[in-house]
XYZ file of C-alpha atoms in Angstrom:
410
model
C 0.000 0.000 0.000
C 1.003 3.872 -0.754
C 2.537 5.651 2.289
C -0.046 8.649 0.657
C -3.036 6.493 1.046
C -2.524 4.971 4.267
C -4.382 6.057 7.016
C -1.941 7.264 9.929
C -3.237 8.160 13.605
C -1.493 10.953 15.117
C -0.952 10.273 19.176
C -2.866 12.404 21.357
C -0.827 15.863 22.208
C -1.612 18.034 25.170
C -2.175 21.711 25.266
C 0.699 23.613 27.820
C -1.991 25.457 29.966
C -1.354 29.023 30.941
C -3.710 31.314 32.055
C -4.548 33.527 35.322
C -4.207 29.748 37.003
C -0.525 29.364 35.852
C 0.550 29.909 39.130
C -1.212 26.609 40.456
C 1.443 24.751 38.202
C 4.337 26.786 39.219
C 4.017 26.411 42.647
C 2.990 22.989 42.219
C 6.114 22.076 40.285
C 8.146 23.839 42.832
C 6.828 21.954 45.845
C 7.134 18.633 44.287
C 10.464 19.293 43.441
C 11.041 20.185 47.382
C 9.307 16.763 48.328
C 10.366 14.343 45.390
C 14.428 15.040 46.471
C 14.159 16.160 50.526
C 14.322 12.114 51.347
C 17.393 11.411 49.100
C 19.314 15.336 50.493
C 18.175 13.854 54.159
C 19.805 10.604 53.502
C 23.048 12.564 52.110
C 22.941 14.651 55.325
C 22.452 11.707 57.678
C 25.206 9.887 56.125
C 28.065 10.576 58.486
C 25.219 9.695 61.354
C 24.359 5.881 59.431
C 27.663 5.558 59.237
C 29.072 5.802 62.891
C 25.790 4.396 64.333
C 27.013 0.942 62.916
C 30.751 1.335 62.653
C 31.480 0.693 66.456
C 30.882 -2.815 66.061
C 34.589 -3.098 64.483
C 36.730 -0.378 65.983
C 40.165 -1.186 64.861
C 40.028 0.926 61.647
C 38.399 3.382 63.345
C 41.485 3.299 66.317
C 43.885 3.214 63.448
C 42.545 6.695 61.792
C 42.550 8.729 65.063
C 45.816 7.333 66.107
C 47.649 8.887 63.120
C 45.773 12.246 63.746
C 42.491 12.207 61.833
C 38.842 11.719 62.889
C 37.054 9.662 59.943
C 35.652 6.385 59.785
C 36.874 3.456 56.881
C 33.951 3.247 56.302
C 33.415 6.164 53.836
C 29.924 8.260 53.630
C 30.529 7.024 49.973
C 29.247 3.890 50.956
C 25.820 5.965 51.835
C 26.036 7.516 48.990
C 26.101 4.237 46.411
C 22.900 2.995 48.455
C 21.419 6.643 47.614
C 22.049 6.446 44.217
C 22.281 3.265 42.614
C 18.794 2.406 42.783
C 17.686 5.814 41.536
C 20.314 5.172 38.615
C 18.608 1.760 37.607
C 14.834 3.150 37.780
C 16.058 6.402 35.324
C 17.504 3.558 32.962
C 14.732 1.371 32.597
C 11.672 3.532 33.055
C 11.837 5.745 29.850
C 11.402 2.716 28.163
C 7.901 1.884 30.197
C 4.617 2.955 29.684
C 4.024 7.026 31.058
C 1.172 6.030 33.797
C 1.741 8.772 35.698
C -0.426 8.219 38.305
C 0.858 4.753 39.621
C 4.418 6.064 39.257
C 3.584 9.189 41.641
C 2.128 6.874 44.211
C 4.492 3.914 43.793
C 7.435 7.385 44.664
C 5.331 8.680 47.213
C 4.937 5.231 49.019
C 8.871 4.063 48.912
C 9.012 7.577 50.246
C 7.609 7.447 53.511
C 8.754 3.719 53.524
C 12.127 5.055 53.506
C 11.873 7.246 56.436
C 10.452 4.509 58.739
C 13.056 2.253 57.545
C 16.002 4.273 58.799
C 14.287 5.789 61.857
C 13.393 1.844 62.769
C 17.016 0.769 62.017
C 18.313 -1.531 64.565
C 20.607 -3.395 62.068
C 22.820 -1.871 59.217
C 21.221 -3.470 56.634
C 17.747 -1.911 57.502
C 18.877 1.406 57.355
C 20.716 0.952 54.053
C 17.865 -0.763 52.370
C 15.856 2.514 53.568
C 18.181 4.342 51.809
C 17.437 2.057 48.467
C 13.943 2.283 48.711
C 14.459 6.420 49.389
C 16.761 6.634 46.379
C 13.913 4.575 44.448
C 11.341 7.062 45.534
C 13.796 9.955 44.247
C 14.324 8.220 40.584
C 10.536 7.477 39.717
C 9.323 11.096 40.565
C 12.676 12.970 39.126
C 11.532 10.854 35.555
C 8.133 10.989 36.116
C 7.952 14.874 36.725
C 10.258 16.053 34.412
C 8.488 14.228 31.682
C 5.514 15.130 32.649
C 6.887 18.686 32.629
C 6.390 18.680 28.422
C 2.254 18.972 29.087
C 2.452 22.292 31.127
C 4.370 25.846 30.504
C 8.259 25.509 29.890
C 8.497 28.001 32.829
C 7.673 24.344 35.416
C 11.320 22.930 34.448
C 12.876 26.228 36.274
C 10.847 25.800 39.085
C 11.368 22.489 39.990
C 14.636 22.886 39.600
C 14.522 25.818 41.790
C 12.710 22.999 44.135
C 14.798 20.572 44.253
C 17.467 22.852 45.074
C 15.324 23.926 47.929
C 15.219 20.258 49.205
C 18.624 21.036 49.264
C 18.426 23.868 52.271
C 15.681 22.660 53.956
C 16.537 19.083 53.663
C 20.256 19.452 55.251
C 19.204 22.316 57.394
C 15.853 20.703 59.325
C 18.521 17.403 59.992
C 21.408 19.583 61.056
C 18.840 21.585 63.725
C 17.201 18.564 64.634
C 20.214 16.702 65.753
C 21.663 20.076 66.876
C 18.616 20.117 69.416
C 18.673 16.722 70.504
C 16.195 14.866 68.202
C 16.783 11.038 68.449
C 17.340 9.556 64.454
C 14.088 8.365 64.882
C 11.954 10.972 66.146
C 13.695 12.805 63.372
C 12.808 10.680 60.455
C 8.911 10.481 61.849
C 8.597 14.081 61.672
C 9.908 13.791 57.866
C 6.949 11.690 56.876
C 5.083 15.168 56.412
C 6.647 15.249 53.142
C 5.292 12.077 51.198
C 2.019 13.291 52.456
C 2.064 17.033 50.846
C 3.708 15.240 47.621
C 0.870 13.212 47.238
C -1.645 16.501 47.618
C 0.266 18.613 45.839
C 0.003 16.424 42.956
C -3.364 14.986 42.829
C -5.287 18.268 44.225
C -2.886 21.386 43.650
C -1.199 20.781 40.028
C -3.629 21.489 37.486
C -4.656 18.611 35.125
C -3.497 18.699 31.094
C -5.933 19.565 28.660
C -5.890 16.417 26.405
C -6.525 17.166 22.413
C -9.005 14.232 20.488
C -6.879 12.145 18.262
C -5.658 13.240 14.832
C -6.074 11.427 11.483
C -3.781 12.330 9.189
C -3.541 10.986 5.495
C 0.427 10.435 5.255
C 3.579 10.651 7.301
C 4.840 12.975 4.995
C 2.002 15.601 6.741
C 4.095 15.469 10.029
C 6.919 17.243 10.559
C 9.611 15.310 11.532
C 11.137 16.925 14.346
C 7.161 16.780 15.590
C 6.948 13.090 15.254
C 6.609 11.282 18.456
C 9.540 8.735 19.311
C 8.010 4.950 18.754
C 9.399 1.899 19.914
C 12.738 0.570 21.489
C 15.039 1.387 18.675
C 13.444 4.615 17.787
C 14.196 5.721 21.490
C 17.847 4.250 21.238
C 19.095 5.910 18.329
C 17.573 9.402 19.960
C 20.024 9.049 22.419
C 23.034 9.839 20.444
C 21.401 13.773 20.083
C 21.031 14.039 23.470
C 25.265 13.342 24.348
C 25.794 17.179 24.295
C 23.352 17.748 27.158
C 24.762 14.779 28.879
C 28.116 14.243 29.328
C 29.132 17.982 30.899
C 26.132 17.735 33.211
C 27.435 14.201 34.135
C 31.030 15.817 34.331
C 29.974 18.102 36.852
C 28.105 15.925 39.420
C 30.824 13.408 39.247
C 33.267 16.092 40.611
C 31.010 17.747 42.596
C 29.530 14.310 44.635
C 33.135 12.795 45.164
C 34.454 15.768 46.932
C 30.649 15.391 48.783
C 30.710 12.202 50.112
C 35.104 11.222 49.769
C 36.091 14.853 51.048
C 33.792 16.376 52.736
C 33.444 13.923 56.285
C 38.248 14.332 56.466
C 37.739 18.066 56.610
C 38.365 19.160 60.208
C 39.197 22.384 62.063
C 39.961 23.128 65.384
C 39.709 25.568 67.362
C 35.757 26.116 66.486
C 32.659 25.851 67.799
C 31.318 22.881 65.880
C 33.039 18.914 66.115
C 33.460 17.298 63.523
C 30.323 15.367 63.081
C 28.697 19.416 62.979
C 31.220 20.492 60.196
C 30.272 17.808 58.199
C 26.135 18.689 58.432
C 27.074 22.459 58.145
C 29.074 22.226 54.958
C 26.343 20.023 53.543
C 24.036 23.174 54.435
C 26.453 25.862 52.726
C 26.505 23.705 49.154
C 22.583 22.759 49.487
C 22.466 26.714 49.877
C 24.343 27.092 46.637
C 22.404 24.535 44.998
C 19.386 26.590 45.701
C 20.138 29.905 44.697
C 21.777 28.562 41.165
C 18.544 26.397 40.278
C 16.535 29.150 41.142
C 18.484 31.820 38.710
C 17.776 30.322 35.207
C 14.986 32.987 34.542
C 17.699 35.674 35.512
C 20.821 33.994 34.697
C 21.625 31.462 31.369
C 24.254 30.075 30.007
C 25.111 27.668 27.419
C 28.650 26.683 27.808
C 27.782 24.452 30.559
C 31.174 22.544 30.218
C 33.277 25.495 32.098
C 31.190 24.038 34.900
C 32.880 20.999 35.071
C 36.212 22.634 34.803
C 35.663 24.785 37.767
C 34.209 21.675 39.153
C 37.525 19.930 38.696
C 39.369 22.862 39.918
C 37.361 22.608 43.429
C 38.447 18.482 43.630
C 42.162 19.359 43.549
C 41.742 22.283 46.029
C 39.595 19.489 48.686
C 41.806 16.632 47.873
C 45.127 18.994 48.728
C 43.012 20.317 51.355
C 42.678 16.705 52.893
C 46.216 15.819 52.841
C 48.095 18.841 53.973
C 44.978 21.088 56.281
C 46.669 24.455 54.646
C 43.317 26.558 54.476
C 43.682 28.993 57.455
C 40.018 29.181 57.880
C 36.598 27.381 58.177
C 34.966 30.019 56.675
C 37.156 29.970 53.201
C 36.281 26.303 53.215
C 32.571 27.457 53.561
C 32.959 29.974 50.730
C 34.417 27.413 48.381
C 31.860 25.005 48.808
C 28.985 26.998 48.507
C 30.659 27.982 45.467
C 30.954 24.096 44.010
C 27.141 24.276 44.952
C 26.245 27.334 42.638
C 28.184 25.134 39.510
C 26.278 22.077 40.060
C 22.700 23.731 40.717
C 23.933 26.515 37.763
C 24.558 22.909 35.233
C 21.578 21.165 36.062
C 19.036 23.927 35.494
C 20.372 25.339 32.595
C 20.613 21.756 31.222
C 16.988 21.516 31.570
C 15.984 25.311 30.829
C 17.888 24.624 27.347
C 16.010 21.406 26.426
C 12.952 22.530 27.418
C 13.270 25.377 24.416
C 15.463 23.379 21.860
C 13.297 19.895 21.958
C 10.085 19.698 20.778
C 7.516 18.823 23.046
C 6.973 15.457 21.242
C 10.172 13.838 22.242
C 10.449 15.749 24.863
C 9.043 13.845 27.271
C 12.023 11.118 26.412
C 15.106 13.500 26.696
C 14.505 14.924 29.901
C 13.609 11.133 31.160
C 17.191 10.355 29.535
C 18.733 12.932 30.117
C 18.150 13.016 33.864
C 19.923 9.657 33.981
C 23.409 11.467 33.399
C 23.941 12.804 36.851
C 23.512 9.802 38.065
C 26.010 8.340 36.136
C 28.235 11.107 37.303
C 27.003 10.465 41.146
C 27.342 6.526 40.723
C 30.841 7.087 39.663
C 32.085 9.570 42.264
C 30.677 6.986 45.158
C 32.965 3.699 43.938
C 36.084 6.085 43.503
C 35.412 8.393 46.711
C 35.406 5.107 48.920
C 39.250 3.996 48.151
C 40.672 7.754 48.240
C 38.554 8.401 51.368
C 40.397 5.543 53.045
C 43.853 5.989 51.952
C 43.496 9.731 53.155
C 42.137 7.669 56.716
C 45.091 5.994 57.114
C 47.638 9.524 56.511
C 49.179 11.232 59.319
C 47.446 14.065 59.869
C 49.376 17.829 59.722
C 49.389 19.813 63.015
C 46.077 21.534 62.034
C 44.342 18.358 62.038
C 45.692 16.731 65.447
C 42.804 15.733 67.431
């Protein structure tokens, strides 16, 4: 049969809504940004906590790191950090390749959620609080997909503010566990109180975001009448050989969270000053807060601030791991408060690459496969993340096992 005379049906296409009522969709993207990622920044935050709440079964490491001067564990917060990515990293793989029901994929995230939470404030073995980490991390990689393909039915303006959400997970997230433990809160008591956040995902979504208008089906007479770049992607092989397009928005934004995560979770816990007000279990949480704070004011800048060349951000990035891994070795900074300015600074590159990322997609992808790249693209900080936990664990311990300068006596 003619391609001219055969009878093709178009897919059904949504209208972006806009309106007085835009600001229902705004906000709504903005809060389910906060939720979807305040489990997985907890977990980040509560790392160094996991960590030594287990670790005293087997002190000899432990013994072996203070005794040449420096106050870590073996175990690095890396090892947090694989649980609180790796299954994330597996659900953006496989589920741009599922069918979109977004509904069971928002409450299948919003019930690992709170599972999560209980999990790890229940913990009374190591392996329950790292498999509430997994399901957390789950939770975190079905609504990042889900959302940010589901972004392509509303206003472009959603993608900058749930980025400018997510980064806000960032703040909140580190700075409600840093207070909490600062006051006292047991680890369990703590994680209860998070449970408020599955529960305002859930009615944010279902009663605050405002539903897509869905247009009737299309018949067309030949595939010829649709525009190409319009087309929808169909099938497994269609999908895979999209992928190759989509390298350029990849591979820096992978660059950068690759740098940015193994200074996080390999660096960040050997950094110690004296002489302050805060031990070093404190300086840990606090300069999680100071790059969550960065996070959040560079996703939130895209409608004031773009850039393109989104590659110098993971050459600064790079510049910031050889300044923490000399940091590390020798303790040369003279104060906590330069180490606080540089880090907030490493948070402004990787919040500044991931919204702009997104932002630039959002204009140069048609909203028929657009739905696809941002599910694929998301994937690439993951990557980045996965990475950065199996290399920050060896470095991490080798560092452990260093004498420690004077600065760092303890």
């Amino acid at each position: 049969m003619s391609t001219t005379n055969q009878q093709v049906l178009a897919a059904p296409s949504y209208i972006a809504r806009s309106g007085r009522s835009l600001w229902r969709d705004l906000c709504a993207y903005w809060i389910l940004g906060l939720c979807n990622n305040y489990g997985y920044v907890v977990m980040l935050s509560a790392a160094h906590d996991i960590i030594g709440q287990f670790h005293y079964d087997d002190l000899s490491d432990y013994a072996d790191a203070v005794g040449k001067g420096r106050h870590c564990h073996i175990v690095s917060t890396g090892a947090i950090l694989l649980a609180d990515i790796l299954p994330s990293l597996f659900v953006k793989i496989i589920m741009p390749f599922f069918p979109f029901w977004v509904h069971f994929r928002i409450a299948l995230a919003v019930c690992f959620s709170a599972t999560g939470f209980l999990l790890v404030g229940f913990a009374s073995f190591k392996w329950m609080a790292l498999l509430g980490v997994i399901v957390t991390s789950a939770s975190s990689g079905i609504g990042e997909t889900t959302f940010l393909g589901y972004s392509s039915n509303f206003n472009k303006n959603v993608v900058s503010t749930w980025s400018s959400g997510t980064g806000g997970a960032g703040v909140i997230g580190s700075l409600s566990y840093a207070m909490l433990r600062s006051l006292n809160v047991s680890p369990r008591d703590t994680m209860l109180i998070m449970l408020f956040f599955p529960c305002i995902e859930a009615l944010t979504f279902w009663v605050m975001l405002r539903k897509p208008i869905i247009l009737p089906v299309v018949t067309v007479e030949s595939t010829e009448q649709l525009i190409e770049n319009d087309k929808p992607l169909v099938g497994f092989k269609e999908k895979l050989a999209y992928i190759k397009k989509l390298v350029k928005y990849m591979l820096p934004l992978g660059l950068v969270y690759l740098f940015e995560y193994f200074i996080n979770q390999g660096l960040f816990e050997l950094i110690y000053f004296q002489n302050t007000v805060l031990d070093g279990a404190s300086q840990y949480r606090w300069l999680n807060v100071a790059y969550q704070i960065g996070v959040f004011v560079s996703r939130s800048s895209v409608n004031i601030f773009q850039f393109e060349k989104i590659w110098l951000t993971s050459v600064f990035q790079f510049i910031n791991v050889v300044y923490f891994s000399t940091e590390v070795i020798y303790f040369y900074t003279p104060s906590i408060w330069l180490t606080f300015a540089i880090v907030l600074w490493e948070g402004l590159l990787g919040g500044g690459a991931y919204v702009n990322t997104f932002y630039r997609m959002s204009k140069e992808i048609t909203p028929a496969k657009q739905q696809f790249a941002m599910a694929m693209v998301v994937q690439s900080d993951s990557y980045g993340i996965a990475l950065a936990g199996f290399l920050a664990i060896p470095f991490h311990n080798a560092i452990c096992l260093l004498p420690a300068p004077i600065r760092g006596l303890i």
